[in-house]
Coordinates of C-alpha atoms and ligand atoms in Angstrom, one line a residue:
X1 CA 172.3 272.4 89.6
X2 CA 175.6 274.1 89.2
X3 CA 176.9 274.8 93.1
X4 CA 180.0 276.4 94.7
X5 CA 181.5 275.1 98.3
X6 CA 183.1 278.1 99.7
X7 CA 186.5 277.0 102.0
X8 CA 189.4 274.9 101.7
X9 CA 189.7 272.7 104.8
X10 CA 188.1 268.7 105.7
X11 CA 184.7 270.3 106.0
X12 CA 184.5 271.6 103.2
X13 CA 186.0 268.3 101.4
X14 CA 183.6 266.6 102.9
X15 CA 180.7 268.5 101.9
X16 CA 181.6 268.2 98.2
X17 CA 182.0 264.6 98.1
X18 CA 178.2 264.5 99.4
X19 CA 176.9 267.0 97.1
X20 CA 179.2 265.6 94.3
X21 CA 177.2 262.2 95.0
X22 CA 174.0 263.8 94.3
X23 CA 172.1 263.0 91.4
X24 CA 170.9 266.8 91.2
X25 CA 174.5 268.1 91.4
X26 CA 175.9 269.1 87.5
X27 CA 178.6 271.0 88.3
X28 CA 180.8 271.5 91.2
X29 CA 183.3 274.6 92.1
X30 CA 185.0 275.0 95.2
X31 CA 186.4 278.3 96.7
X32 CA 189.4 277.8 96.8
X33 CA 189.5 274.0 97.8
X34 CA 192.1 271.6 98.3
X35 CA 194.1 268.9 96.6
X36 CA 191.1 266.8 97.4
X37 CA 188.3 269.1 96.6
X38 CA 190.5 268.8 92.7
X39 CA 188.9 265.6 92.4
X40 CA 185.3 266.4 93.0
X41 CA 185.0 269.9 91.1
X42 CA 186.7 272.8 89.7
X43 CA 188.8 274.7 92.2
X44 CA 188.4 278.5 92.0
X45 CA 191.2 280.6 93.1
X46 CA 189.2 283.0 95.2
X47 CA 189.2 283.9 98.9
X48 CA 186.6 283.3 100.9
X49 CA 185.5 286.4 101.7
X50 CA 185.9 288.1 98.5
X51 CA 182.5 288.0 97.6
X52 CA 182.7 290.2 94.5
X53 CA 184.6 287.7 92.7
X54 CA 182.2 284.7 94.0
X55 CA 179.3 286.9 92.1
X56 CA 181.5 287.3 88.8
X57 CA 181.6 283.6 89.1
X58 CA 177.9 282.4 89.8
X59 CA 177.0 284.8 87.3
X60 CA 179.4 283.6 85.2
X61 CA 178.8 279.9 85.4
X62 CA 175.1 280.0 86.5
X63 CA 175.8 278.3 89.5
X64 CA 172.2 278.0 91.5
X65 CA 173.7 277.8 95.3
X66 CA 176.5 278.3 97.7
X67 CA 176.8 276.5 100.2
X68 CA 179.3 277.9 102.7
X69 CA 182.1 276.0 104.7
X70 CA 183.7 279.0 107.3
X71 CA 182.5 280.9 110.0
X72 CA 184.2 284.3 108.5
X73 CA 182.1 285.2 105.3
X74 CA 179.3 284.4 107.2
X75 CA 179.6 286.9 110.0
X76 CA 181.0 289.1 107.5
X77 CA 177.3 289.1 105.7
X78 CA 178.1 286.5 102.4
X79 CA 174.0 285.8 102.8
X80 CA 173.6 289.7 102.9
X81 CA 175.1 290.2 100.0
X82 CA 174.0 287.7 97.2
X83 CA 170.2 287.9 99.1
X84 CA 170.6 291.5 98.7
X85 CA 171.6 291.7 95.0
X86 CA 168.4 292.1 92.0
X87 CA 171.3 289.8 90.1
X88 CA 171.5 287.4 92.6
X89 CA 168.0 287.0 93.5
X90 CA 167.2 283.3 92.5
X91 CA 170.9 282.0 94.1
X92 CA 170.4 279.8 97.3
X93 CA 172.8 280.6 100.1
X94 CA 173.0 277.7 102.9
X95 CA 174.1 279.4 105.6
X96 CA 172.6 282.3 108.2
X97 CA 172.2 286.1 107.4
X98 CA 174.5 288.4 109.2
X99 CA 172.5 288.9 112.2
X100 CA 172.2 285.0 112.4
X101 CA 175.7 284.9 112.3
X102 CA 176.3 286.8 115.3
X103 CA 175.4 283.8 117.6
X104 CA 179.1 282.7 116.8
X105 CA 180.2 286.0 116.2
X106 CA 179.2 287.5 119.3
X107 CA 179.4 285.4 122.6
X108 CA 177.3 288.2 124.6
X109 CA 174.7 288.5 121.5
X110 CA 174.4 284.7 121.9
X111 CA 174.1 284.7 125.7
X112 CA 171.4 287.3 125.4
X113 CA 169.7 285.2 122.8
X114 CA 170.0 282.1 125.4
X115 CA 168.9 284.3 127.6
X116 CA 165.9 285.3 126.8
X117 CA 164.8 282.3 125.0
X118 CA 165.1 280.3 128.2
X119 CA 167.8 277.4 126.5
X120 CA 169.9 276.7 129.6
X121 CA 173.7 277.7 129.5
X122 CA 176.1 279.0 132.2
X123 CA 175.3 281.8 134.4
X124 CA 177.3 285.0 133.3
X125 CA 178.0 289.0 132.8
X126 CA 179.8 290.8 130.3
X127 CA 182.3 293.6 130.7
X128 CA 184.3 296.4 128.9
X129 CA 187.3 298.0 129.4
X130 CA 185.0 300.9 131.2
X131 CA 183.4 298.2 133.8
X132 CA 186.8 296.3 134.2
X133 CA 186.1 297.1 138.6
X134 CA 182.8 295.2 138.2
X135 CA 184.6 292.4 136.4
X136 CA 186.7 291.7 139.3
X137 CA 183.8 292.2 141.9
X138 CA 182.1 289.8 139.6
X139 CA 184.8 287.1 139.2
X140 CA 184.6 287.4 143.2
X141 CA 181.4 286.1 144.0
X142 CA 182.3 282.9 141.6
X143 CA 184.2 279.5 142.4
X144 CA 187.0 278.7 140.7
X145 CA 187.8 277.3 137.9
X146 CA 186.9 281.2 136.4
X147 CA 185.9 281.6 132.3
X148 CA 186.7 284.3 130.5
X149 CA 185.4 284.4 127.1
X150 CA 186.6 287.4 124.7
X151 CA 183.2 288.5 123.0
X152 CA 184.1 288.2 118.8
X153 CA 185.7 286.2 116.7
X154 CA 189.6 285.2 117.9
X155 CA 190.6 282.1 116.0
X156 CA 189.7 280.0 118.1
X157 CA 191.6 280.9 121.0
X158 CA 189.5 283.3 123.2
X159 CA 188.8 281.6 125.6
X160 CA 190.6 281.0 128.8
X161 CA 189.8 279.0 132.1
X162 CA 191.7 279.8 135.0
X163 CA 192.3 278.8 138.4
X164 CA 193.4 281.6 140.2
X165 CA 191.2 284.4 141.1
X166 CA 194.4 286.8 141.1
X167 CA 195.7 285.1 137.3
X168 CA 191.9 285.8 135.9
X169 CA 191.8 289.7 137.0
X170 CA 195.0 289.9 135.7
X171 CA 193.7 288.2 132.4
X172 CA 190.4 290.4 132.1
X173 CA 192.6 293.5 132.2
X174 CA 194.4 291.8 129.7
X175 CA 192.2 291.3 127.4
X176 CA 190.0 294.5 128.0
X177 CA 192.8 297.1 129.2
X178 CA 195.3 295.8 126.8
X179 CA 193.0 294.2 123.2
X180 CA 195.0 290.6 124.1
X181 CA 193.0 289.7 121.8
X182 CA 192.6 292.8 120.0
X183 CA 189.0 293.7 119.0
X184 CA 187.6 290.8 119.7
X185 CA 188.7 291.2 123.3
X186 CA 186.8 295.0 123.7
X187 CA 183.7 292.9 125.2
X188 CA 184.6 290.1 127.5
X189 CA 181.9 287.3 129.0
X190 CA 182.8 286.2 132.2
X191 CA 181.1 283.0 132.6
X192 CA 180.1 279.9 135.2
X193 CA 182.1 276.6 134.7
X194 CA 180.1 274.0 133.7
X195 CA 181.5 270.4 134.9
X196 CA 180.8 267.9 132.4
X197 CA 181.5 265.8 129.6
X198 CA 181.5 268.1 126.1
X199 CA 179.7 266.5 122.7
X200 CA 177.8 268.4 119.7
X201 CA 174.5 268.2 118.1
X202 CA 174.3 269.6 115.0
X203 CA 170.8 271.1 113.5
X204 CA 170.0 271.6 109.6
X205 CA 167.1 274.2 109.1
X206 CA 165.5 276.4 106.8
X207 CA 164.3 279.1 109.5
X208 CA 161.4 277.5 110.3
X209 CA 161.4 273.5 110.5
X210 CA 164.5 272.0 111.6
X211 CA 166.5 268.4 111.0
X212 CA 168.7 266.9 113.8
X213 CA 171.9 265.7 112.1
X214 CA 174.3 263.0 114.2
X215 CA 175.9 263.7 117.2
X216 CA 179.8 264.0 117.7
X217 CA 182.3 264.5 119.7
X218 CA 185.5 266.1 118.9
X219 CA 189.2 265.7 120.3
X220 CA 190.4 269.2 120.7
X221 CA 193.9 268.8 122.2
X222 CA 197.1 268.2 120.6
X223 CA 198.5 265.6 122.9
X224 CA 197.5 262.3 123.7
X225 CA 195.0 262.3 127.2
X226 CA 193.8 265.5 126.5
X227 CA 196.7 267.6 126.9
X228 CA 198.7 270.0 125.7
X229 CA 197.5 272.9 123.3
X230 CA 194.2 273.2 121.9
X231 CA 194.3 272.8 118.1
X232 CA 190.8 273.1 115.3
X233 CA 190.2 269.3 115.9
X234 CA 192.6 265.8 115.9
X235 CA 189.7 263.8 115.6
X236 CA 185.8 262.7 115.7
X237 CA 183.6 260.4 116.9
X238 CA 179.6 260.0 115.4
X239 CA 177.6 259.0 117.3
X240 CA 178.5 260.1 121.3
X241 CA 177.6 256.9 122.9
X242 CA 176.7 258.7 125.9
X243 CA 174.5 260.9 123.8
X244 CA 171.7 258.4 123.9
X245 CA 167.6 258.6 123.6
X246 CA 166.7 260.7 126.7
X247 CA 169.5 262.8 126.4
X248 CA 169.0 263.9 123.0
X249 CA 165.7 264.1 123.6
X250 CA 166.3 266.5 126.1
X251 CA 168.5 268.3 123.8
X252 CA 165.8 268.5 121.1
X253 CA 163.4 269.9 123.7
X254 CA 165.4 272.0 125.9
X255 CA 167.8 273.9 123.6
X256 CA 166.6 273.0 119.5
X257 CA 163.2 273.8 120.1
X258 CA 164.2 277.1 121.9
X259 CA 166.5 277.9 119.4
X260 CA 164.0 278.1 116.1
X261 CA 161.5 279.5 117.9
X262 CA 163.5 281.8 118.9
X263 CA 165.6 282.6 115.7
X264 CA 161.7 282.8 114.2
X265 CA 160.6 285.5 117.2
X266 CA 163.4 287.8 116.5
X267 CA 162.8 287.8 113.0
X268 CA 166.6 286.1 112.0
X269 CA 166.6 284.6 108.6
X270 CA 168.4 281.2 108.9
X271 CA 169.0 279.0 106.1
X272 CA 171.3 277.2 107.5
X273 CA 173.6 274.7 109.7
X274 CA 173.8 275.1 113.5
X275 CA 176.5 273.8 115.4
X276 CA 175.6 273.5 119.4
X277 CA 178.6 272.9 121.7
X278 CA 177.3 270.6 125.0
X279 CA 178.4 270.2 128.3
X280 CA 176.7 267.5 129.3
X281 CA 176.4 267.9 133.4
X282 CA 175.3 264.9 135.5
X283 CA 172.9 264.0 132.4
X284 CA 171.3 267.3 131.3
X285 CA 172.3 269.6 128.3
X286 CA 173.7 273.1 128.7
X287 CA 174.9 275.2 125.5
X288 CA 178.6 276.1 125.7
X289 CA 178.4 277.6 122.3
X290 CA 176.4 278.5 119.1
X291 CA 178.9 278.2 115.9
X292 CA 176.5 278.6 112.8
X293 CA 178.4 276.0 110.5
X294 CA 179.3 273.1 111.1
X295 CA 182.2 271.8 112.8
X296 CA 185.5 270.8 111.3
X297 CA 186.4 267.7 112.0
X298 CA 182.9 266.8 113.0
X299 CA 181.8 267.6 109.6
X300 CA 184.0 264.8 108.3
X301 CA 181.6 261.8 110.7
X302 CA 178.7 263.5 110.7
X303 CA 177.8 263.7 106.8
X304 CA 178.7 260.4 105.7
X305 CA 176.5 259.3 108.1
X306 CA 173.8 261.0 106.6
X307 CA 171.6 258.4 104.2
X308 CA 170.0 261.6 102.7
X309 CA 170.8 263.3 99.6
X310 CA 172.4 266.4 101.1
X311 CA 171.7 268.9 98.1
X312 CA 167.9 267.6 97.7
X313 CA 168.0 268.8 101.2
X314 CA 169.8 272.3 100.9
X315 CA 167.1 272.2 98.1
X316 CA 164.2 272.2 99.9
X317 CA 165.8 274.9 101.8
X318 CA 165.9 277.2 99.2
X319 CA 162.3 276.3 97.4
X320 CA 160.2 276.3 100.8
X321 CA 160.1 272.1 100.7
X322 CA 162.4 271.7 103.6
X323 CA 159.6 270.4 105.6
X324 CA 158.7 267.5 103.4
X325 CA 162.1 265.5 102.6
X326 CA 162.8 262.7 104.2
X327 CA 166.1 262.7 106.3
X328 CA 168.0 258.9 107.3
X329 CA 170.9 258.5 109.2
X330 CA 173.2 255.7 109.3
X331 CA 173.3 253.5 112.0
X332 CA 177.0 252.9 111.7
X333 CA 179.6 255.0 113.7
X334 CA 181.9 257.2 112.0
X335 CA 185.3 257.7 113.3
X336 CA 188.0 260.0 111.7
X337 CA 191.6 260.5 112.8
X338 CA 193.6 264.0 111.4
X339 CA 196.9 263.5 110.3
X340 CA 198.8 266.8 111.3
X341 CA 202.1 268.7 110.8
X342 CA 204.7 268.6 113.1
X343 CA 204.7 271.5 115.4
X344 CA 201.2 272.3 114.7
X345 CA 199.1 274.0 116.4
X346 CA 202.4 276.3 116.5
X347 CA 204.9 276.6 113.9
X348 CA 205.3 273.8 110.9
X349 CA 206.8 273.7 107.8
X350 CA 204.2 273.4 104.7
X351 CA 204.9 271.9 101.1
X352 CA 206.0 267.9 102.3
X353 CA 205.4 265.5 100.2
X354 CA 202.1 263.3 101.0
X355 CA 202.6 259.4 100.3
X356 CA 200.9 256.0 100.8
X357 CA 197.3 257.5 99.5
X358 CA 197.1 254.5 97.0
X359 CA 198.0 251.7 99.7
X360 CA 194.8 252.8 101.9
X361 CA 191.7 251.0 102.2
X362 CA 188.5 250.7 103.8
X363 CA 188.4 254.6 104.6
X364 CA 187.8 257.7 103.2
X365 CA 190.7 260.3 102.8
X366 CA 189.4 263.8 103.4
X367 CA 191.8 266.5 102.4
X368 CA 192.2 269.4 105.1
X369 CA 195.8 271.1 104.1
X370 CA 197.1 269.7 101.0
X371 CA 197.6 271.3 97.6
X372 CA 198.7 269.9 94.4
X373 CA 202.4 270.7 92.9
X374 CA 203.1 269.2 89.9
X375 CA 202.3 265.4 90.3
X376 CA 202.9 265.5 93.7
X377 CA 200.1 266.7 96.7
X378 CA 202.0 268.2 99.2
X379 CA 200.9 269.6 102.8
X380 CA 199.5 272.8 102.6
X381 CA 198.3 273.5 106.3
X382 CA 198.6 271.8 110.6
X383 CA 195.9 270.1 109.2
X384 CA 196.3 267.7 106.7
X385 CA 194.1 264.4 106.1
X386 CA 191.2 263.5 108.1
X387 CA 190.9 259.9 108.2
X388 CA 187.6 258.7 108.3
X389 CA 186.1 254.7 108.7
X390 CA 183.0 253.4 109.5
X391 CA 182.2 250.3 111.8
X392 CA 179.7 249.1 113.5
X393 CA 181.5 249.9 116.5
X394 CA 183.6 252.7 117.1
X395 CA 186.6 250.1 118.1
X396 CA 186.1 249.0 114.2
X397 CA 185.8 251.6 113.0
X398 CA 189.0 253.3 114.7
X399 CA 191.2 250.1 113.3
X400 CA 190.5 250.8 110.2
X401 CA 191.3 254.5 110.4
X402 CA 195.0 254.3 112.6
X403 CA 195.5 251.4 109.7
X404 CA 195.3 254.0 107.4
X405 CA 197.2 256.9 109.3
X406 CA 200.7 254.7 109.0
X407 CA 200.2 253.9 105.6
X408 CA 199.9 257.9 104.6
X409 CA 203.4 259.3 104.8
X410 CA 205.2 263.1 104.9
X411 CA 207.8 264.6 106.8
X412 CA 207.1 265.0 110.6
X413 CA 203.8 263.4 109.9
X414 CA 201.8 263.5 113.9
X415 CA 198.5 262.1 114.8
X416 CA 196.9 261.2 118.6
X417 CA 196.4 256.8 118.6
X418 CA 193.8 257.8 121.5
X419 CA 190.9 259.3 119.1
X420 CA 187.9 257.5 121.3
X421 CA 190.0 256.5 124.4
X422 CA 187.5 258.1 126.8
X423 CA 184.4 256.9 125.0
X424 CA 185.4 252.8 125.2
X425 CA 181.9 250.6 125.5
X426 CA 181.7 248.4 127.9
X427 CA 181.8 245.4 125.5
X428 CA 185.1 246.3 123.8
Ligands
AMP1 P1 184.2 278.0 123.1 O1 185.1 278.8 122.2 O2 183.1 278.8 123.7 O3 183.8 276.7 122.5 O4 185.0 277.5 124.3 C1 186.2 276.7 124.1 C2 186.2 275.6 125.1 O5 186.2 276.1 126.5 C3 185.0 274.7 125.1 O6 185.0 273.8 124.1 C4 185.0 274.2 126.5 O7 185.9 273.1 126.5 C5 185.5 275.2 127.3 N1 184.4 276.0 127.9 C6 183.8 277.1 127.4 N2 182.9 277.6 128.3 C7 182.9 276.8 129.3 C8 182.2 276.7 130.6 N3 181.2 277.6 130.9 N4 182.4 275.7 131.4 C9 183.4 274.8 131.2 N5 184.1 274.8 130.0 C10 183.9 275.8 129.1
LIG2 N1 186.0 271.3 115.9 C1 185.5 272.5 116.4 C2 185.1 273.5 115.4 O1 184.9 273.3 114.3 O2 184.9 274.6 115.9

């Protein structure tokens, strides 16, 4: 099968080097991929939402599927359009149609969904710039800390918790009176706050049945202890040890179950990955948040602990055999540490030279914002290598990966040495 990764960053490194490891996989492109991405398959200059030039190339190159990396083409309709298309008929997209894709792309459309399919998440209301009086009654009957939640897509960064009744009235006007967050802020979901420790399941399905990938948990902050500004990810951790049996049972049953049948009910094609952010509270599972990818850097733990041969799986997707493959997991845990540019998640400086790749061992070097120029590969992004090592304990596993992140060198080269610190076992 000829295939083409659509994105740029760790995940979508990561996804290549599985698929390039399958048997079934002839030939790989990558839209528009990474220094790293270089090494698995031909990188295509295209953007990845330009999905006029993505036809011209699977047409071009009879490429059979897509698989796609980023939340943004898919809320923008990619499936739409190459399901849609006489052409593009026989072309597998993994990923959700456009009305699947609004469980990320629209916080109230997936708080309705949870809603009405009973999977248990935090009490809330939505508001507009027309209801913005009810919005304050409504942040008045709730205890502090107070969620606000702009309703589309904002990079990231709309959501805000706050202490202060006064500070989140001020906020909601912000964001509704004022488009803070510009359109994405026209809707806002107040929500409950949900006191608990935060991991994520991730869920492989077809529309119909449904594989439960590793668990992970993700360090979101840029400083060490949790603090500081929230940035895409400084590191992951596969399996969550707290994530054990009954939890995840729990999880299957309360929220995955829910979820197909309920993407099935409403008639929501879904061919797909499902990301389900957790808070787990005093040992049950509430849903924080449908993304409809996976997550970046959990991506880069999760797959290489998957035994399976990921494109015989994406397969079965797309020829109605789903159902039938087998699917193993390693046992090991995955760890991976991002290297990141100074400054990030604010300003940085792009285009340093990246050394030391030759001197590593015993992990695997996922690109995330690097770039060829000339011989060198520079930094290309506040993301730049995800580090990833397995163990058989995340302690060993971890070693082997902060090993690694001296040996890689650039200019103002910054990564957290506490990836893990809240997850110690007891043992260690
Ligand atoms: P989201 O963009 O929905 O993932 O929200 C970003 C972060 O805000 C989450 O990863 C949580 O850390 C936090 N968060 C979101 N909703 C809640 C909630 N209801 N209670 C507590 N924390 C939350
Ligand atoms: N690491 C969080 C995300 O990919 O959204």
């Amino acid at each position: 099968m000829n295939v083409l990764v659509v994105g740029s960053g760790g995940r979508e490194h990561t996804l290549s080097w599985k698929i390039a490891q399958s048997s079934l996989c002839e030939k790989l492109f990558i839209a528009p991929g990474n220094a790293g991405t270089a090494n698995l398959g031909e990188n295509v200059s295209i953007a990845v939402d330009d999905f006029e030039a993505m036809k011209d190339l699977v047409l071009e190159h009879n490429i059979n599927m897509i698989v796609v990396g980023p939340e943004d083409p898919l809320v923008k309709g990619i499936y739409d359009f190459f399901t849609a298309d006489e052409s593009l008929k026989d072309v597998t997209v993994i990923g959700p149609s456009k009305r699947g894709a609004q469980l990320e792309g629209s916080k109230e459309f997936s708080k309705e969904f949870m809603k009405k399919f009973g999977v248990p998440t935090a009490a809330y209301q939505s508001f507009t710039k027309d209801t913005l009086e009810e919005g304050y009654a409504f942040l008045e009957t709730l205890n502090p800390p107070f969620v606000l939640k702009a309703d589309g897509l904002a990079a990231g960064k709309g959501v805000l918790i706050i202490d202060d009744l006064t500070e989140a009235k001020k906020e909601l006007k912000a964001m509704l009176a004022d488009a803070k967050f510009g359109d994405a802020s026209s809707k806002v979901v107040i929500e409950e706050f949900l006191d608990g420790i935060e991991l994520s399941v991730f869920v492989l399905t077809d529309g119909d049945s449904y594989k439960v990938l590793p668990s992970a948990k993700d360090y979101k902050r840029i400083g060490e202890g949790d603090t500081g500004l929230n940035t895409g990810g400084m590191g992951a951790i596969s399996p969550v040890p707290f994530a054990d049996k009954f939890f995840l049972e729990k999880v299957e049953d309360r929220i995955i179950k829910p979820t197909i049948n309920g993407l099935k009910e409403e008639g929501i094609v879904y061919k797909g990955f499902i990301f389900i952010g957790l808070m787990n509270v005093n040992g049950d599972p509430y849903v924080i948040e449908y993304n409809v990818r996976m997550g970046d850097p959990e991506t880069e733990v999760v797959i290489p602990r998957i035994k399976s041969d990921l494109l015989n799986l994406f397969k079965g997707i797309g020829d109605g055999t789903y159902s039938e493959k087998d699917f193993y997991v390693d046992e090991n845990t995955a760890v991976t540490v991002m290297l990141v540019s100074g400054g990030y998640p604010e300003a940085y400086e792009k285009g340093k030279v990246i050394s030391g790749f030759e001197d590593c061992e015993d992990s695997i070097l996922f690109h995330a914002g690097t770039t060829q120029e000339g011989d060198d590969i520079v930094t290309n992004g506040g993301r730049v290598l995800a580090i990833t090592s397995y163990g058989r304990d995340m302690e060993t596993a971890l070693a082997k990966s902060f090993d690694n992140a001296e040996k890689i060198n650039f200019e103002k080269k910054y990564y957290r040495r506490d990836i893990g610190y809240d997850l110690q076992t007891e043992e260690a």
